[in-house]
XYZ file of C-alpha atoms in Angstrom:
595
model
C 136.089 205.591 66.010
C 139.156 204.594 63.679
C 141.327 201.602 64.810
C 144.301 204.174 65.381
C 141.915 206.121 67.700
C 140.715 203.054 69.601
C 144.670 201.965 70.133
C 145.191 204.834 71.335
C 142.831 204.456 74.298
C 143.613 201.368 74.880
C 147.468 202.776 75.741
C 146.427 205.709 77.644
C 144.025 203.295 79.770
C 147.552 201.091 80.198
C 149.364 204.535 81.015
C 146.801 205.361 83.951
C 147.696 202.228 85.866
C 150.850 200.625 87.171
C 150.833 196.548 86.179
C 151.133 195.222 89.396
C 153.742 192.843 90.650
C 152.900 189.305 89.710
C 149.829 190.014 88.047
C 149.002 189.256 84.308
C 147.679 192.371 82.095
C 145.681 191.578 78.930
C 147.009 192.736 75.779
C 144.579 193.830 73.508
C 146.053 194.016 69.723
C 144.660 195.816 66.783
C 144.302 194.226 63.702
C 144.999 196.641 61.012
C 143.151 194.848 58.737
C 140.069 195.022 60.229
C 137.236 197.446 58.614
C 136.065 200.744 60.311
C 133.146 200.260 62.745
C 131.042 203.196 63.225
C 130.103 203.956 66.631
C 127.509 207.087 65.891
C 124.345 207.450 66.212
C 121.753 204.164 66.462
C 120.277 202.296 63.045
C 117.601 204.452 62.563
C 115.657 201.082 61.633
C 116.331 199.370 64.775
C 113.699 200.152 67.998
C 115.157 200.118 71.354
C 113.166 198.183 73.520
C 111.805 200.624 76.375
C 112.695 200.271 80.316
C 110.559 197.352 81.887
C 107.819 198.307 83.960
C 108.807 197.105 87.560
C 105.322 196.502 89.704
C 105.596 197.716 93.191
C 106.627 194.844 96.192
C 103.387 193.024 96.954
C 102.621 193.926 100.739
C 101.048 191.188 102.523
C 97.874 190.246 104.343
C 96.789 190.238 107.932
C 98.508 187.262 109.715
C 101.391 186.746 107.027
C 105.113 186.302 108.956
C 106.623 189.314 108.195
C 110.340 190.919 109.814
C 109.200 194.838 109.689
C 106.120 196.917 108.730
C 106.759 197.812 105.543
C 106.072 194.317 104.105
C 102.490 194.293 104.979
C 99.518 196.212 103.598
C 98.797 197.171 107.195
C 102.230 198.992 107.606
C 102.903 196.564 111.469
C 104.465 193.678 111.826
C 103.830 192.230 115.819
C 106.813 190.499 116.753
C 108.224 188.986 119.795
C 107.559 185.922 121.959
C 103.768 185.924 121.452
C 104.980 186.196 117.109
C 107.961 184.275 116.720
C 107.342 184.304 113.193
C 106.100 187.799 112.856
C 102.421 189.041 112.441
C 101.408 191.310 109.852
C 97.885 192.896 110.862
C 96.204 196.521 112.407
C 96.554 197.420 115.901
C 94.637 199.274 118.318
C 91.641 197.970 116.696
C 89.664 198.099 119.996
C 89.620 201.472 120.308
C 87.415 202.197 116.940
C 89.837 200.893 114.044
C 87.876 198.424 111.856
C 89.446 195.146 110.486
C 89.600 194.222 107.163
C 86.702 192.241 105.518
C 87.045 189.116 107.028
C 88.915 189.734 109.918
C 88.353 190.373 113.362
C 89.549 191.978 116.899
C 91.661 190.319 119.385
C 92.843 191.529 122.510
C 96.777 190.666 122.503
C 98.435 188.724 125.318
C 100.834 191.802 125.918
C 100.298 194.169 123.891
C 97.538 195.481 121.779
C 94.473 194.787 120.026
C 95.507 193.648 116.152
C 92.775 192.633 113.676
C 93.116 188.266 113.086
C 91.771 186.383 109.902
C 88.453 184.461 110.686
C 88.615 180.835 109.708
C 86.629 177.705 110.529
C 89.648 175.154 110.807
C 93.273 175.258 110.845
C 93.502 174.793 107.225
C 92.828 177.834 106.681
C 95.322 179.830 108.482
C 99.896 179.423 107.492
C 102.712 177.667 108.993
C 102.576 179.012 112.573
C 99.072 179.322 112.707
C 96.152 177.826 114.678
C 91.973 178.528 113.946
C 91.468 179.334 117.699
C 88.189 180.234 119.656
C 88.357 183.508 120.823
C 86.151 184.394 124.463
C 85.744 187.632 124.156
C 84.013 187.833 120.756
C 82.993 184.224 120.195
C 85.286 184.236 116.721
C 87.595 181.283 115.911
C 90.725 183.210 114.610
C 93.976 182.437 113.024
C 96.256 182.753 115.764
C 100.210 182.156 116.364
C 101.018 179.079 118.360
C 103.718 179.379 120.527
C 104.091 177.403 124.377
C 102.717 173.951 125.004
C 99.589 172.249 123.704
C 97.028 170.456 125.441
C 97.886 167.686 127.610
C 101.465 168.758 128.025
C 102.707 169.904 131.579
C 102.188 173.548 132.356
C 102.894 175.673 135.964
C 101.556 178.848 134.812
C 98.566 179.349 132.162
C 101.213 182.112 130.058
C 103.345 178.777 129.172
C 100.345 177.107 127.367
C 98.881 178.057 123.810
C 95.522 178.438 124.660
C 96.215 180.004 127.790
C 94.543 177.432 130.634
C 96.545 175.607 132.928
C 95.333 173.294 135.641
C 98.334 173.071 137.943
C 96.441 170.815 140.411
C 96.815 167.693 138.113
C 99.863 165.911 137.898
C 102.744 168.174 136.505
C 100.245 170.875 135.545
C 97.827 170.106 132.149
C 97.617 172.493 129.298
C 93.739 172.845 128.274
C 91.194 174.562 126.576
C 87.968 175.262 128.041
C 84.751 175.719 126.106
C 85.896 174.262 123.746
C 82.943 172.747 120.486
C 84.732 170.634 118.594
C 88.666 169.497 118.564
C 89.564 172.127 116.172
C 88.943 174.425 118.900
C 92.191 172.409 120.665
C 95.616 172.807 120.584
C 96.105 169.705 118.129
C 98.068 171.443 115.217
C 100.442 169.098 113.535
C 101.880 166.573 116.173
C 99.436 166.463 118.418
C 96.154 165.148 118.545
C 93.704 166.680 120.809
C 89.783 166.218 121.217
C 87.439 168.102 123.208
C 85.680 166.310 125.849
C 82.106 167.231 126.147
C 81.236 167.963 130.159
C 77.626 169.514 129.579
C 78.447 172.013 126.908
C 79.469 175.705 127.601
C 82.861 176.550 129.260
C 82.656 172.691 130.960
C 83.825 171.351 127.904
C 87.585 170.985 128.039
C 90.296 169.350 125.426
C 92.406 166.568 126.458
C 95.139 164.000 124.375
C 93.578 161.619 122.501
C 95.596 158.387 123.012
C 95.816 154.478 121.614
C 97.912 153.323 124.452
C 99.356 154.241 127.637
C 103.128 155.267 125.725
C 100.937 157.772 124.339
C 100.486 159.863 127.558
C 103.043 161.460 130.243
C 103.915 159.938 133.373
C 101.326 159.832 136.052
C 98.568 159.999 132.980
C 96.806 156.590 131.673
C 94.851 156.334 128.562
C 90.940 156.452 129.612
C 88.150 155.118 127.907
C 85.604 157.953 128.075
C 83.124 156.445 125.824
C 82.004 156.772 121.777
C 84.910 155.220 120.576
C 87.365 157.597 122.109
C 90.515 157.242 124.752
C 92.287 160.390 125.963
C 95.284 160.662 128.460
C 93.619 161.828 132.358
C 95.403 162.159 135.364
C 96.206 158.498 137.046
C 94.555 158.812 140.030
C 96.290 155.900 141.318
C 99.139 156.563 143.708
C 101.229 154.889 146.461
C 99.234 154.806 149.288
C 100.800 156.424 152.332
C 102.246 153.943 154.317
C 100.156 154.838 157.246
C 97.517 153.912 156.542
C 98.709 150.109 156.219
C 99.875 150.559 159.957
C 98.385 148.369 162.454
C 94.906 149.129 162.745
C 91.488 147.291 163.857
C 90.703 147.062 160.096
C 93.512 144.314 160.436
C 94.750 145.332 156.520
C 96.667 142.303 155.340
C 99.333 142.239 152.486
C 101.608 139.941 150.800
C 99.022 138.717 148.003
C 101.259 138.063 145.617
C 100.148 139.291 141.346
C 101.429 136.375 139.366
C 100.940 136.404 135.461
C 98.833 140.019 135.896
C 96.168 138.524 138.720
C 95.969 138.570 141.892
C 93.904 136.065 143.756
C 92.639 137.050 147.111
C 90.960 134.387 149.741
C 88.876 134.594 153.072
C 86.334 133.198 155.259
C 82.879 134.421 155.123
C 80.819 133.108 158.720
C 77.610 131.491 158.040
C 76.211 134.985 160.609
C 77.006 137.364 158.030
C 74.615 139.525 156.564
C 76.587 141.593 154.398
C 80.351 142.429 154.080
C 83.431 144.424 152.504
C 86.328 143.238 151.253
C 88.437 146.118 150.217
C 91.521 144.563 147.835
C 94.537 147.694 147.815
C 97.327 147.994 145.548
C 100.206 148.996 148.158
C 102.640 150.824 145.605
C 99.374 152.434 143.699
C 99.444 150.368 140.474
C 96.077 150.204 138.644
C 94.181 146.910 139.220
C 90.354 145.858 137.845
C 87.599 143.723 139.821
C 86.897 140.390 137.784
C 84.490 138.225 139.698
C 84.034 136.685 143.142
C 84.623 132.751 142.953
C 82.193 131.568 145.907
C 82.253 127.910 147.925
C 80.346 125.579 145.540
C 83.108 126.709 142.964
C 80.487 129.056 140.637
C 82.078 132.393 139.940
C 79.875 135.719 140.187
C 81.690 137.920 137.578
C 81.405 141.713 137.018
C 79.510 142.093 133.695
C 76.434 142.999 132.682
C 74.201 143.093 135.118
C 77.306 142.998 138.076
C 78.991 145.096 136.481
C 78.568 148.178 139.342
C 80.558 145.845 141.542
C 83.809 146.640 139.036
C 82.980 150.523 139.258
C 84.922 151.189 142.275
C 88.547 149.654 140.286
C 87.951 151.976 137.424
C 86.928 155.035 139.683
C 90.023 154.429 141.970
C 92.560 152.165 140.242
C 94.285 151.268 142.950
C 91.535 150.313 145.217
C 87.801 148.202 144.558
C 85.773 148.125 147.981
C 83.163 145.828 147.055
C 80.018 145.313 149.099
C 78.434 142.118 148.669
C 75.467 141.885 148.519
C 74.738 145.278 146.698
C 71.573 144.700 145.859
C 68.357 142.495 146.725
C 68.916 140.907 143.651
C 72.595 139.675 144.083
C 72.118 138.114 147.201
C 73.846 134.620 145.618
C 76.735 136.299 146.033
C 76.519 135.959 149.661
C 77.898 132.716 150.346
C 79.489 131.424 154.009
C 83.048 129.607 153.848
C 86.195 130.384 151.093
C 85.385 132.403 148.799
C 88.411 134.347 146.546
C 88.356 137.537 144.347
C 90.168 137.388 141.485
C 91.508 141.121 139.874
C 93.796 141.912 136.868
C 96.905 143.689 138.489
C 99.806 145.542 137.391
C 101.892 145.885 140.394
C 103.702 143.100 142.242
C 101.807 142.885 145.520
C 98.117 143.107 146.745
C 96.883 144.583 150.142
C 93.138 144.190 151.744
C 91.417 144.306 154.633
C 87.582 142.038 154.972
C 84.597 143.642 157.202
C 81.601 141.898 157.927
C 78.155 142.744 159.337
C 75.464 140.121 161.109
C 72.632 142.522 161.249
C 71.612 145.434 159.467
C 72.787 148.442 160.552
C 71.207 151.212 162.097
C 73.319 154.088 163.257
C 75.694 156.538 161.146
C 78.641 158.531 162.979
C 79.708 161.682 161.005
C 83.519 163.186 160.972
C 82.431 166.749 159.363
C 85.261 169.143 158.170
C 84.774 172.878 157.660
C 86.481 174.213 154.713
C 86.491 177.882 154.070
C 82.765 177.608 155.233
C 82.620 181.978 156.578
C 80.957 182.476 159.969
C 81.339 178.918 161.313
C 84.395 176.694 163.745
C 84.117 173.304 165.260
C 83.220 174.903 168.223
C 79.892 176.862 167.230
C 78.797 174.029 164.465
C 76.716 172.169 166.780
C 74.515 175.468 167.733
C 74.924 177.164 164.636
C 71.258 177.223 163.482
C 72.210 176.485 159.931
C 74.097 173.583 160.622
C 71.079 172.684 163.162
C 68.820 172.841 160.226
C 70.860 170.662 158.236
C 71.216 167.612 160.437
C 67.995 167.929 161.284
C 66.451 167.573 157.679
C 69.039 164.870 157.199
C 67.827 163.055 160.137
C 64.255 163.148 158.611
C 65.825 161.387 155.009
C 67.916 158.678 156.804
C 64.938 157.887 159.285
C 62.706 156.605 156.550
C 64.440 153.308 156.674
C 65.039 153.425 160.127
C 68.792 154.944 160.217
C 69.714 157.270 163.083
C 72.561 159.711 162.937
C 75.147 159.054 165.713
C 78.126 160.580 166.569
C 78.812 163.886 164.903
C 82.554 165.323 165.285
C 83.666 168.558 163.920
C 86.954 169.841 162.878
C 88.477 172.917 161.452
C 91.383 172.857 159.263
C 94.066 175.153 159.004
C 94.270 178.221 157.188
C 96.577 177.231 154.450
C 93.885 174.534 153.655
C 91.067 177.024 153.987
C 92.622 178.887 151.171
C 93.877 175.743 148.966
C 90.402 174.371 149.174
C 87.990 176.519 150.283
C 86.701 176.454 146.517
C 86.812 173.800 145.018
C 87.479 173.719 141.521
C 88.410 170.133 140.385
C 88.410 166.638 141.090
C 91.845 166.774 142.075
C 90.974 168.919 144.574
C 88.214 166.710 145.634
C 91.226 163.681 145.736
C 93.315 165.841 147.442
C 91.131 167.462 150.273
C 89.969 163.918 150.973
C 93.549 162.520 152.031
C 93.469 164.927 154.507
C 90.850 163.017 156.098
C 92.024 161.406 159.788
C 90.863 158.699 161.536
C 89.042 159.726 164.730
C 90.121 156.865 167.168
C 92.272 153.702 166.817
C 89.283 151.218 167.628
C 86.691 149.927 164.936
C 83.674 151.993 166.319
C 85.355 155.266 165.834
C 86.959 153.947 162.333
C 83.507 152.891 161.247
C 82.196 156.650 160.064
C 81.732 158.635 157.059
C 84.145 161.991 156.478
C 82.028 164.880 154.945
C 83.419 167.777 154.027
C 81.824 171.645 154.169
C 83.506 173.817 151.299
C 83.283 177.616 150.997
C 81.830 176.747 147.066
C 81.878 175.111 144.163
C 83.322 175.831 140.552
C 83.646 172.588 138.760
C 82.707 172.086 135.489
C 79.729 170.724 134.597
C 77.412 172.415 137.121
C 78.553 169.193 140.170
C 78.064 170.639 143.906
C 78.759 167.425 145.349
C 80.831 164.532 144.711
C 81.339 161.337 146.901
C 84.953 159.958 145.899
C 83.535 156.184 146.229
C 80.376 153.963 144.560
C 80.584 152.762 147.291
C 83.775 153.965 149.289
C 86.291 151.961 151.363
C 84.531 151.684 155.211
C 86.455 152.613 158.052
C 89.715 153.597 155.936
C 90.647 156.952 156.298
C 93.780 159.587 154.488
C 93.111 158.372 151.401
C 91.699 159.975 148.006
C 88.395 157.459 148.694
C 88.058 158.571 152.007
C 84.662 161.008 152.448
C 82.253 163.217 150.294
C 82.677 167.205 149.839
C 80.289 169.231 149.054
C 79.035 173.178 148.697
C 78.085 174.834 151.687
C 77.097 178.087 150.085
C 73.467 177.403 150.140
C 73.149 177.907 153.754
C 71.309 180.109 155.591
C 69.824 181.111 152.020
C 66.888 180.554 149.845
C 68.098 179.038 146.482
C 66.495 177.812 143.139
C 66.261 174.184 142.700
C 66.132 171.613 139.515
C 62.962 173.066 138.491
C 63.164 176.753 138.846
C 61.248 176.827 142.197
C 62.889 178.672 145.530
C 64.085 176.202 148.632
C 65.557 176.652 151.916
C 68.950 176.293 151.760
C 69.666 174.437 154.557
C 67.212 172.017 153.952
C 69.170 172.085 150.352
C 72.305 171.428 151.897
C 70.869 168.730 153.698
C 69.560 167.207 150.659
C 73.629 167.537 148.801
C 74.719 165.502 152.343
C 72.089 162.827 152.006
C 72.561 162.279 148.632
C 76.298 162.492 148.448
C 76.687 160.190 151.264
C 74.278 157.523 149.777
C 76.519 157.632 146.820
C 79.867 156.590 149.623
C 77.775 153.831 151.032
C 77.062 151.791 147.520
C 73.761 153.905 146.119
C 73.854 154.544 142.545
C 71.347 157.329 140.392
C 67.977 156.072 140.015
C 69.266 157.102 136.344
C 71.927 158.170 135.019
C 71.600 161.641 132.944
C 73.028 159.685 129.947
C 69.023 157.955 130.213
C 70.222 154.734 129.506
C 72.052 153.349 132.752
C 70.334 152.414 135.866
C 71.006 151.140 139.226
C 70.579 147.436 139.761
C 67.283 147.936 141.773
C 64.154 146.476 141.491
C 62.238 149.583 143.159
C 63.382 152.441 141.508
C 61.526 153.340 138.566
C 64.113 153.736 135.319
C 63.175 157.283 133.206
C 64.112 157.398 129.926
C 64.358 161.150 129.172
C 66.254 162.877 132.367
C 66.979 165.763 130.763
C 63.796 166.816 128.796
C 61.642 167.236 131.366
C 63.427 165.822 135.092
C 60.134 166.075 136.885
C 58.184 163.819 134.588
C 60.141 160.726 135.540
C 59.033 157.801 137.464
C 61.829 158.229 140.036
C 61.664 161.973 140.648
C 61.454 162.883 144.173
C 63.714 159.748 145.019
C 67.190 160.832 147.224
C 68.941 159.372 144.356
C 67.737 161.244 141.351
C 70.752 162.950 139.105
C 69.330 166.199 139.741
C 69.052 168.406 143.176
C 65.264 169.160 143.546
C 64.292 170.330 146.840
C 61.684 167.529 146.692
C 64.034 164.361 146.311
C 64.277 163.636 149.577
C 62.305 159.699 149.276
C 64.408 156.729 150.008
C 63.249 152.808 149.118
C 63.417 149.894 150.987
C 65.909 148.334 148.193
C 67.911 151.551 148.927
C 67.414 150.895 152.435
C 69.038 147.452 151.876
C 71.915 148.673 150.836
C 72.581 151.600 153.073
C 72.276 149.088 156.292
C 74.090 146.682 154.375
C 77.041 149.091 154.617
C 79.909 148.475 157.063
C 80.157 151.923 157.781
C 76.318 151.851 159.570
C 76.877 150.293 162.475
C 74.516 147.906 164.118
C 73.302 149.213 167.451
C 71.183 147.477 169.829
C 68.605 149.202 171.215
C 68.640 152.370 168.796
C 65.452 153.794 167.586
C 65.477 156.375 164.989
């Protein structure tokens, strides 16, 4: 193209559009002295470079975030509450689509199957992401994480990310169950979760780990479990109601004042007295601990080491310590007429308690028995009911052996509502709960002075338990409060069942052995052995075992009433045992009574 040619293009370009107003036009000018430039054909010399070769978009893996299908290899991207962050992965796996190599099938909270990355800790899954046990395979899968984590407050399992709630603790609790070790817990990023062994299996269950109490929601405290480690549990302190501090033949008395975090309570032991209870109360429900028992010549008996049963009951109820002095043959220097004063570490501002005392050893037990979702059975037809017979009877036997006689047996029903609610039970909440609903069966001592047992439709808590007492030992003659009886299965009735060792018993005589035992436990009676094999109770006549779990029927002390485990045979009580039970407020001392 000539410069002539080129100017002329330039002025038919100008021709084709109107300058607008205002606006500034280029002016290109030709210099005519500039030399031809030929625009032909290429330098034949020169290579032109060919197109680039533009790889396809990389699709992406199962469990990448992804906004529509055609980013991932799959071809679906899940989105939606249970993805905020998207989901690429196969679907409908679980009706014959395989996974990848190294993936897996999970059933979708609302939708369907989709194939998950297998993984053996959250480090190996994105942003987003959480290794999680799966129950239906037994994989741990990466897995989105969306509602709250352990330990947070829940009302409904769908608002927690592993999909448990317990709405019976205080504000609902997010948990996993079954869990093997904390990386099966929701403790991505901010939190920090453990899992609390229970006995293994689905009883294992993740909780907050926690230094301090600011570490834990309201109504939670930071609870030494053992090994090392605190989590955050459900306070079981709480106010007490106020009727129970109403005027009463357990003449409660208040006012003890907490100054500089202890509280120091005094009274009179008689130079009669056998044995006694002094029950210290924390009105408004504020955790306190049992530190020692200062007697008359001035010595102090402190909770430790060998005592250190007598502090059990604080930790158990926080609020609360009945203490029954002496609990053992061998702390009978504890019992010691004139002023003595209990000294406990207190939070709140004002101490409660009420003092019992006995001046013989007691001989007769009166029963308040409730039936809870227990089929077939009212308050009316328990006395003739031949299970029930069957029970008391074999109960009788146990308790005569150190010359106890059961008394007074009442029976109530409870309304439907609490049928339902409690009529299985499945935690120790439930236990707290269904043992506030306890009343007392008369306003004078005598009819105060009895033990509330509980019949429940069944079990299901963790860790295999058909029988808890909520007191080591529990507070005599006090009634409505989450201390206040023992509950227990009733399902073995009427039945033949396996015991401890895979042999068949009679079920009522079963049941009768889950009363005995759980009641023992209310009136200060502690395992022979624990099942940890290395605690004991402080008595001199029941043989310690050292391997509880190996081989139960081995030990020294099987066959004893107290013995961790149920066997149809452990039905033997001692005389040291005996001392105890008949040390207990709660048997009263009748004259005349022969068992």
């Amino acid at each position: 193209m000539t410069r002539w040619t080129m100017l002329i293009a330039v002025l038919l370009l100008g021709a084709c559009h109107a300058e607008p107003e205002g606006q500034q036009w280029l002016v290109v000018e030709v210099d005519e002295g500039l030399p031809d430039v030929d625009m032909g054909a290429p330098d034949p010399d020169v290579a032109i470079p060919p197109a680039p070769d533009i790889p396809p978009p990389q699709l992406l893996g199962d469990s990448s975030p992804c906004t529509a299908g055609d980013e991932c290899a799959s071809g679906t991207c899940l989105t939606g509450n249970e993805f905020p962050n998207g989901y690429c992965t196969a679907t409908d796996c679980a009706s014959g689509s395989v996974c990848a190599e190294g993936s897996a099938c999970r059933q979708g909270r609302d939708g369907p199957s989709y194939c998950a990355p297998l993984c053996t800790s959250d480090n190996a899954c994105g942003d987003g992401l959480a290794c999680r046990y799966d129950f239906r395979t037994g994989d741990r899968m990466c897995r989105p994480i969306s509602g709250a984590a352990d330990g947070e407050a829940c009302v409904d399992r769908r608002e927690c990310q592993n999909r448990w709630c317990q709405p019976d603790l205080t504000g609902g609790y997010c948990v996993t169950f079954g869990c093997e070790t904390s990386d099966d817990c929701s403790n991505q990023r901010e939190f920090d979760n453990v899992c609390l062994n229970n006995g293994g299996g689905f009883n294992n269950f993740c909780v907050r780990r926690c230094d301090t109490v600011a570490d834990c929601r309201p109504d939670h405290l930071c609870t030494d479990i053992g090994g090392g480690e605190t989590v955050c549990l459900e306070d079981p302190a709480r106010p007490f109601e106020e009727a129970v501090f109403e005027p009463s033949a357990l003449n409660i008395q208040c006012g003890i004042p907490v100054e500089n975090g202890l509280a120091r309570i005094t009274y009179d032991i008689a130079d009669t007295t056998t044995s006694y209870m002094v029950t210290p109360m924390a009105r408004d429900g504020q955790p306190m601990q049992a530190r020692r028992i200062k007697i008359p010549d001035g010595s102090e008996k402190n909770f430790v080491a060998e005592r250190d049963i007598l502090a059990y009951p604080s930790r158990l109820f926080a609020s609360m310590s009945p203490t029954l002095v002496p609990a053992s043959p061998t702390f009978m220097d504890m019992l010691a007429p004139g002023t003595n004063e209990y000294h406990l570490a207190a939070e709140g501002t004002e101490v409660c308690y009420y003092l019992l005392e006995k001046d013989a050893p007691g001989n007769v037990l009166d029963m308040n028995i409730y039936l809870v979702g227990v089929p077939g059975v009212t308050a009316a037809t328990a006395g003739t009911d031949p299970r029930f017979v069957g029970v008391f009877d074999e109960v009788r036997r146990i308790y005569a052996q150190i010359g106890i006689e059961l008394g007074v047996l009442r029976f109530f029903d409870m309304d439907e509502a609490t049928n339902v609610r409690y009529g299985v039970l499945r935690s120790s909440g439930d236990v707290a709960s269904l043992t506030k609903l306890s009343q007392a069966p008369g306003v004078d001592l005598e009819s105060l002075l009895s033990v509330n047992v509980f019949f429940v439709g069944e079990f299901a808590l963790g860790g295999g338990a058909i029988g808890i007492s909520s007191g080591l030992p529990g507070p005599a003659g006090l009634h409505g409060t989450q201390g206040s009886g023992v509950v227990f299965t009733a399902e073995y009735m009427g039945t033949m069942v396996p015991d401890a060792i895979g042999g068949n018993a009679d079920g009522n005589a079963y049941t009768a052995l889950l009363l005995a035992h759980e009641v023992g436990h209310w009136l200060g009676l502690y395992h022979t052995t624990e099942t940890d094999s290395s605690t004991h109770d402080p008595l001199g006549d029941t043989p310690q075992c050292g391997t509880v779990n190996n081989n139960p029927q081995s030990c020294a002390s099987w066959g004893n009433l107290m013995f961790p485990y149920a066997g149809a045979s452990n039905t033997n009580v001692t005389a040291d045992q005996g001392f105890v039970l008949k040390g207990n407020p709660a048997v009263r001392t009748v004259v005349g009574v022969t068992p």
